[in-house]
Amino acid sequence: MARNQIDELRALQDTLYFIGGKWRLPIINSICNGNKRFREIERSIPGITRRMLSKELKDMEMSKLVQRNVYTDTPVLIEYEPTEHCRSFGKIIQEMINWGKHHREIVVRGKS
Amino acid sequence: MARNQIDELRALQDTLYFIGGKWRLPIINSICNGNKRFREIERSIPGITRRMLSKELKDMEMSKLVQRNVYTDTPVLIEYEPTEHCRSFGKIIQEMINWGKHHREIVVRGKS
């Protein structure tokens, strides 16, 4: 084996664990696309509940993927900002989106 | 919205559906790393059962991700080969592996 397959597999499983669940990647993608406020993020992901979005954003803050900025004006403004670490995954998501579009063509439309 | 977020989300959900399950990505990674025979692939993924691997390989053949080559020598030799489409996802997996290694450093060791 040219590379350490077991180490690589562990790193891959770490990543898969991190992106686990239905909503994590759509949320990262939304925030990396410039949506900052809770309502904006919610609207960009049809089907997500407020409760799920709230839970995910808290987890992502703990994992240093998202920074929560509170501006104490009236009314209070809360904005979510992706960290550099999150943005680096955002680029991978963009490639996954492009791959997904191509995959649809190959599988559904029978192109190759 | 600068880009069509709903279309992108659909393509992302297609991709997530495709990589669903615990084993799909490790199998793609293994085959893209040059493992060709059932036993080689099996050995490179600790914990996978033969039944799961067999099922996944069949699904992947249907989805045009893997080509199954049968050489009718004695004994019969069966090799799995990634399609170009599969290889293009292999590159994304490699980036996910690198990201996973970095993520471990950030979250577990507290670096940033």
Coordinates of N, CA, C and O in Angstrom, one line a residue, chain A:
Chain A
M1 N 0.8 -1.2 0.0 CA 0.0 0.0 0.0 C 0.9 1.3 0.0 O 1.7 1.4 0.9
A2 N 0.7 2.1 -1.0 CA 1.6 3.3 -1.1 C 1.3 4.3 0.0 O 2.2 4.9 0.5
R3 N 0.0 4.5 0.3 CA -0.3 5.4 1.4 C -0.9 4.7 2.6 O -1.2 3.6 2.5
N4 N -0.9 5.4 3.7 CA -1.5 4.8 4.9 C -3.0 4.8 4.8 O -3.7 5.8 5.2
Q5 N -3.5 3.7 4.3 CA -5.0 3.7 4.1 C -5.8 3.8 5.4 O -6.9 4.3 5.4
I6 N -5.3 3.2 6.5 CA -6.1 3.2 7.7 C -6.2 4.7 8.3 O -7.2 5.1 8.7
D7 N -5.0 5.4 8.2 CA -5.1 6.8 8.7 C -6.0 7.6 7.8 O -6.8 8.5 8.3
E8 N -5.9 7.4 6.5 CA -6.8 8.2 5.6 C -8.3 7.8 5.9 O -9.1 8.7 5.9
L9 N -8.5 6.6 6.1 CA -9.9 6.1 6.4 C -10.4 6.8 7.7 O -11.6 7.2 7.7
R10 N -9.6 6.9 8.7 CA -10.0 7.5 9.9 C -10.3 9.0 9.7 O -11.4 9.5 10.2
A11 N -9.5 9.7 8.9 CA -9.7 11.1 8.6 C -11.0 11.2 7.8 O -11.8 12.2 8.1
L12 N -11.3 10.3 6.9 CA -12.5 10.4 6.1 C -13.7 10.1 7.0 O -14.7 10.8 6.9
Q13 N -13.6 9.2 7.9 CA -14.7 8.9 8.8 C -15.0 10.1 9.8 O -16.1 10.4 10.1
D14 N -13.9 10.8 10.2 CA -14.1 12.0 10.9 C -14.9 13.0 10.2 O -15.8 13.6 10.7
T15 N -14.6 13.2 8.9 CA -15.3 14.1 8.1 C -16.7 13.7 7.9 O -17.7 14.5 8.0
L16 N -16.9 12.4 7.6 CA -18.3 11.9 7.4 C -19.1 12.1 8.7 O -20.3 12.4 8.6
Y17 N -18.5 11.9 9.8 CA -19.2 12.1 11.1 C -19.6 13.5 11.2 O -20.7 13.9 11.6
F18 N -18.7 14.4 10.8 CA -18.9 15.8 10.9 C -20.1 16.3 10.0 O -20.9 17.1 10.4
I19 N -20.1 15.7 8.8 CA -21.2 16.2 7.9 C -22.5 15.3 8.1 O -23.4 15.5 7.3
G20 N -22.5 14.5 9.1 CA -23.6 13.6 9.3 C -24.9 14.4 9.4 O -24.9 15.5 9.9
G21 N -26.0 13.7 9.1 CA -27.3 14.4 9.2 C -27.6 15.1 7.9 O -26.8 15.4 7.1
K22 N -28.9 15.4 7.8 CA -29.4 15.9 6.6 C -29.1 17.4 6.4 O -29.1 17.9 5.3
W23 N -28.9 18.1 7.5 CA -28.9 19.6 7.4 C -27.5 20.3 7.4 O -27.4 21.4 7.1
R24 N -26.5 19.6 7.9 CA -25.3 20.2 8.2 C -24.7 20.9 6.9 O -24.3 22.1 6.9
L25 N -24.6 20.1 5.8 CA -24.0 20.7 4.6 C -24.8 21.8 4.0 O -24.3 22.8 3.6
P26 N -26.2 21.6 3.9 CA -26.9 22.8 3.4 C -26.8 24.0 4.2 O -26.7 25.1 3.7
I27 N -26.6 23.9 5.5 CA -26.4 25.1 6.4 C -25.0 25.7 6.1 O -24.9 26.9 5.9
I28 N -24.0 24.9 6.0 CA -22.7 25.5 5.7 C -22.7 26.2 4.4 O -22.2 27.3 4.2
N29 N -23.3 25.5 3.4 CA -23.4 26.1 2.1 C -24.2 27.4 2.1 O -23.7 28.4 1.5
S30 N -25.3 27.5 2.8 CA -26.0 28.7 2.9 C -25.2 29.9 3.5 O -25.2 31.0 3.0
I31 N -24.5 29.5 4.6 CA -23.7 30.6 5.3 C -22.5 31.0 4.4 O -22.2 32.2 4.3
C32 N -21.9 30.0 3.8 CA -20.8 30.4 2.9 C -21.3 31.2 1.7 O -20.5 31.9 1.0
N33 N -22.6 31.0 1.3 CA -23.1 31.8 0.2 C -23.5 33.2 0.6 O -24.0 34.0 -0.2
G34 N -23.3 33.6 1.9 CA -23.5 34.9 2.3 C -24.8 35.2 3.1 O -25.1 36.3 3.5
N35 N -25.5 34.1 3.4 CA -26.7 34.3 4.3 C -26.2 34.4 5.7 O -25.4 33.6 6.2
K36 N -26.6 35.5 6.4 CA -26.1 35.8 7.7 C -27.1 35.7 8.9 O -26.7 35.3 10.0
R37 N -28.3 36.0 8.6 CA -29.3 36.0 9.7 C -30.1 34.8 9.7 O -30.3 34.1 8.7
F38 N -30.6 34.4 10.9 CA -31.3 33.2 11.1 C -32.4 33.0 10.1 O -32.5 31.9 9.4
R39 N -33.2 34.0 9.9 CA -34.3 33.9 8.9 C -33.8 33.7 7.5 O -34.5 33.0 6.7
E40 N -32.7 34.4 7.1 CA -32.2 34.2 5.8 C -31.8 32.8 5.6 O -32.0 32.2 4.5
I41 N -31.1 32.2 6.5 CA -30.6 30.8 6.4 C -31.8 29.9 6.4 O -31.8 29.0 5.5
E42 N -32.7 30.1 7.2 CA -33.9 29.3 7.3 C -34.7 29.3 5.9 O -35.0 28.2 5.4
R43 N -34.8 30.5 5.3 CA -35.5 30.6 4.1 C -34.8 29.9 2.9 O -35.4 29.4 2.0
S44 N -33.5 29.8 3.0 CA -32.7 29.2 1.9 C -32.7 27.7 1.9 O -32.2 27.1 1.0
I45 N -33.2 27.1 3.0 CA -33.2 25.7 3.1 C -34.6 25.2 3.3 O -35.1 25.0 4.5
P46 N -35.4 24.9 2.2 CA -36.8 24.4 2.4 C -36.8 23.2 3.2 O -36.0 22.3 3.0
G47 N -37.8 23.1 4.2 CA -38.0 21.9 4.9 C -37.3 21.9 6.3 O -37.7 21.1 7.2
I48 N -36.3 22.8 6.5 CA -35.7 22.8 7.8 C -36.6 23.4 8.9 O -37.3 24.4 8.5
T49 N -36.6 22.9 10.1 CA -37.4 23.5 11.1 C -36.5 24.5 11.9 O -35.2 24.4 11.9
R50 N -37.1 25.4 12.6 CA -36.3 26.4 13.4 C -35.5 25.7 14.5 O -34.4 26.1 14.8
R51 N -36.2 24.7 15.0 CA -35.5 24.0 16.1 C -34.2 23.3 15.6 O -33.2 23.3 16.3
M52 N -34.3 22.6 14.4 CA -33.1 21.9 13.9 C -32.1 23.0 13.5 O -30.9 22.8 13.8
L53 N -32.5 24.1 12.9 CA -31.5 25.1 12.5 C -30.8 25.6 13.7 O -29.6 25.8 13.8
S54 N -31.6 25.9 14.8 CA -31.0 26.4 16.0 C -30.0 25.5 16.6 O -28.9 25.9 17.0
K55 N -30.4 24.2 16.7 CA -29.5 23.2 17.3 C -28.2 23.1 16.4 O -27.1 23.0 17.0
E56 N -28.3 23.0 15.1 CA -27.2 22.9 14.3 C -26.2 24.1 14.4 O -25.0 23.9 14.5
L57 N -26.8 25.3 14.5 CA -26.0 26.5 14.6 C -25.2 26.5 15.9 O -24.0 26.9 15.9
K58 N -25.8 26.0 17.0 CA -25.1 25.9 18.3 C -24.0 24.9 18.2 O -22.9 25.2 18.6
D59 N -24.2 23.8 17.6 CA -23.2 22.8 17.4 C -22.0 23.3 16.6 O -20.9 23.1 16.9
M60 N -22.4 24.0 15.5 CA -21.4 24.5 14.6 C -20.5 25.6 15.3 O -19.3 25.8 15.0
E61 N -21.2 26.3 16.2 CA -20.4 27.4 17.0 C -19.4 26.6 17.9 O -18.2 27.1 18.0
M62 N -19.8 25.6 18.5 CA -18.9 24.8 19.4 C -17.8 24.2 18.6 O -16.7 24.1 19.1
S63 N -18.0 23.8 17.4 CA -17.0 23.2 16.5 C -16.2 24.2 15.8 O -15.4 23.9 14.9
K64 N -16.3 25.5 16.1 CA -15.5 26.6 15.5 C -15.8 26.6 14.0 O -14.8 26.9 13.3
L65 N -17.0 26.4 13.6 CA -17.3 26.5 12.2 C -18.0 27.8 11.9 O -18.0 28.3 10.8
V66 N -18.7 28.3 12.9 CA -19.5 29.5 12.8 C -19.2 30.4 13.9 O -19.0 30.0 15.1
Q67 N -19.1 31.7 13.6 CA -19.0 32.7 14.7 C -20.3 33.4 14.8 O -20.9 33.8 13.8
R68 N -20.8 33.6 16.0 CA -22.1 34.2 16.2 C -21.8 35.7 16.7 O -21.2 35.8 17.8
N69 N -22.2 36.6 15.9 CA -21.9 38.0 16.3 C -23.2 38.7 16.8 O -24.2 38.6 16.1
V70 N -23.2 39.3 18.0 CA -24.4 39.9 18.5 C -24.1 41.5 18.5 O -23.2 41.9 19.1
Y71 N -25.0 42.2 17.8 CA -24.9 43.7 17.8 C -26.0 44.2 18.6 O -27.2 44.0 18.3
T72 N -25.6 44.9 19.7 CA -26.6 45.3 20.7 C -27.2 46.6 20.4 O -27.3 47.5 21.2
D73 N -27.7 46.8 19.1 CA -28.5 47.9 18.8 C -29.9 47.6 19.2 O -30.2 46.5 19.7
T74 N -30.8 48.5 18.8 CA -32.2 48.2 19.0 C -32.9 48.2 17.6 O -32.9 49.2 17.0
P75 N -33.5 47.1 17.2 CA -33.5 45.8 17.8 C -32.1 45.1 17.7 O -31.3 45.4 16.9
V76 N -31.9 44.2 18.6 CA -30.6 43.4 18.7 C -30.5 42.7 17.3 O -31.4 42.1 16.8
L77 N -29.3 42.7 16.8 CA -29.0 42.1 15.5 C -28.0 40.9 15.7 O -27.0 41.1 16.4
I78 N -28.4 39.7 15.3 CA -27.5 38.6 15.4 C -27.1 38.1 14.0 O -28.0 37.8 13.2
E79 N -25.8 38.0 13.8 CA -25.4 37.5 12.5 C -24.4 36.3 12.7 O -23.6 36.3 13.6
Y80 N -24.6 35.3 11.8 CA -23.7 34.2 11.8 C -22.7 34.4 10.6 O -23.0 34.7 9.5
E81 N -21.4 34.1 11.0 CA -20.3 34.3 10.0 C -19.5 33.0 9.9 O -19.2 32.4 11.0
P82 N -19.2 32.5 8.7 CA -18.4 31.3 8.6 C -16.9 31.6 9.0 O -16.4 32.6 8.7
T83 N -16.3 30.6 9.7 CA -14.9 30.7 10.0 C -14.1 30.3 8.8 O -14.7 29.7 7.8
E84 N -12.8 30.6 8.8 CA -12.0 30.2 7.6 C -12.1 28.6 7.4 O -12.1 28.2 6.3
H85 N -12.1 27.9 8.5 CA -12.2 26.5 8.5 C -13.5 26.0 7.8 O -13.5 25.1 7.1
C86 N -14.6 26.8 8.1 CA -15.9 26.5 7.5 C -15.8 26.8 6.0 O -16.3 26.0 5.2
R87 N -15.2 27.9 5.7 CA -15.1 28.3 4.2 C -14.3 27.2 3.4 O -14.6 27.0 2.3
S88 N -13.3 26.6 4.1 CA -12.5 25.6 3.3 C -13.4 24.4 3.0 O -13.2 23.7 2.0
F89 N -14.4 24.1 3.9 CA -15.3 23.0 3.6 C -16.3 23.5 2.6 O -16.8 22.7 1.7
G90 N -16.7 24.8 2.6 CA -17.6 25.4 1.6 C -17.1 25.1 0.2 O -17.9 24.8 -0.7
K91 N -15.8 25.1 0.0 CA -15.3 24.9 -1.4 C -15.5 23.4 -1.8 O -15.8 23.1 -2.9
I92 N -15.4 22.5 -0.8 CA -15.6 21.1 -1.1 C -17.1 20.9 -1.4 O -17.4 20.2 -2.4
I93 N -18.0 21.6 -0.7 CA -19.4 21.5 -1.0 C -19.7 21.9 -2.4 O -20.5 21.3 -3.1
Q94 N -19.0 23.0 -2.8 CA -19.3 23.5 -4.2 C -18.9 22.5 -5.2 O -19.6 22.3 -6.2
E95 N -17.8 21.7 -5.0 CA -17.5 20.6 -5.9 C -18.5 19.5 -5.8 O -18.8 18.9 -6.8
M96 N -19.0 19.3 -4.6 CA -20.0 18.2 -4.5 C -21.3 18.6 -5.3 O -22.0 17.8 -5.8
I97 N -21.6 19.9 -5.2 CA -22.8 20.4 -6.0 C -22.6 20.2 -7.5 O -23.5 19.6 -8.2
N98 N -21.4 20.5 -8.0 CA -21.1 20.3 -9.4 C -21.1 18.9 -9.8 O -21.7 18.5 -10.8
W99 N -20.6 18.0 -8.9 CA -20.6 16.6 -9.1 C -22.0 16.1 -9.1 O -22.4 15.3 -10.0
G100 N -22.9 16.6 -8.2 CA -24.3 16.1 -8.1 C -25.0 16.5 -9.4 O -25.9 15.7 -9.9
K101 N -24.8 17.6 -10.0 CA -25.4 18.0 -11.2 C -25.0 17.1 -12.4 O -25.8 16.6 -13.2
H102 N -23.7 16.8 -12.4 CA -23.2 15.9 -13.4 C -23.7 14.4 -13.2 O -24.1 13.8 -14.2
H103 N -23.8 14.0 -12.0 CA -24.3 12.7 -11.6 C -25.8 12.5 -12.1 O -26.1 11.5 -12.7
R104 N -26.6 13.5 -11.9 CA -27.9 13.5 -12.4 C -28.0 13.3 -13.9 O -28.8 12.4 -14.4
E105 N -27.1 14.0 -14.6 CA -27.1 13.8 -16.1 C -26.7 12.4 -16.5 O -27.3 11.7 -17.3
I106 N -25.7 11.8 -15.8 CA -25.2 10.5 -16.1 C -26.3 9.4 -15.8 O -26.6 8.6 -16.6
V107 N -26.8 9.5 -14.5 CA -27.7 8.4 -14.1 C -29.1 8.6 -14.6 O -29.7 7.6 -15.1
V108 N -29.7 9.8 -14.5 CA -31.1 10.0 -14.9 C -31.2 10.1 -16.4 O -32.1 9.5 -16.9
R109 N -30.3 10.8 -17.0 CA -30.5 11.0 -18.5 C -29.7 10.0 -19.3 O -29.8 10.1 -20.5
G110 N -28.9 9.2 -18.7 CA -28.2 8.2 -19.4 C -27.0 8.6 -20.2 O -26.5 7.9 -21.0
K111 N -26.5 9.9 -19.9 CA -25.3 10.4 -20.6 C -24.1 9.7 -20.0 O -24.2 9.2 -18.9
S112 N -22.9 9.8 -20.6 CA -21.7 9.4 -19.9 C -20.5 10.3 -20.2 O -20.7 11.3 -20.9

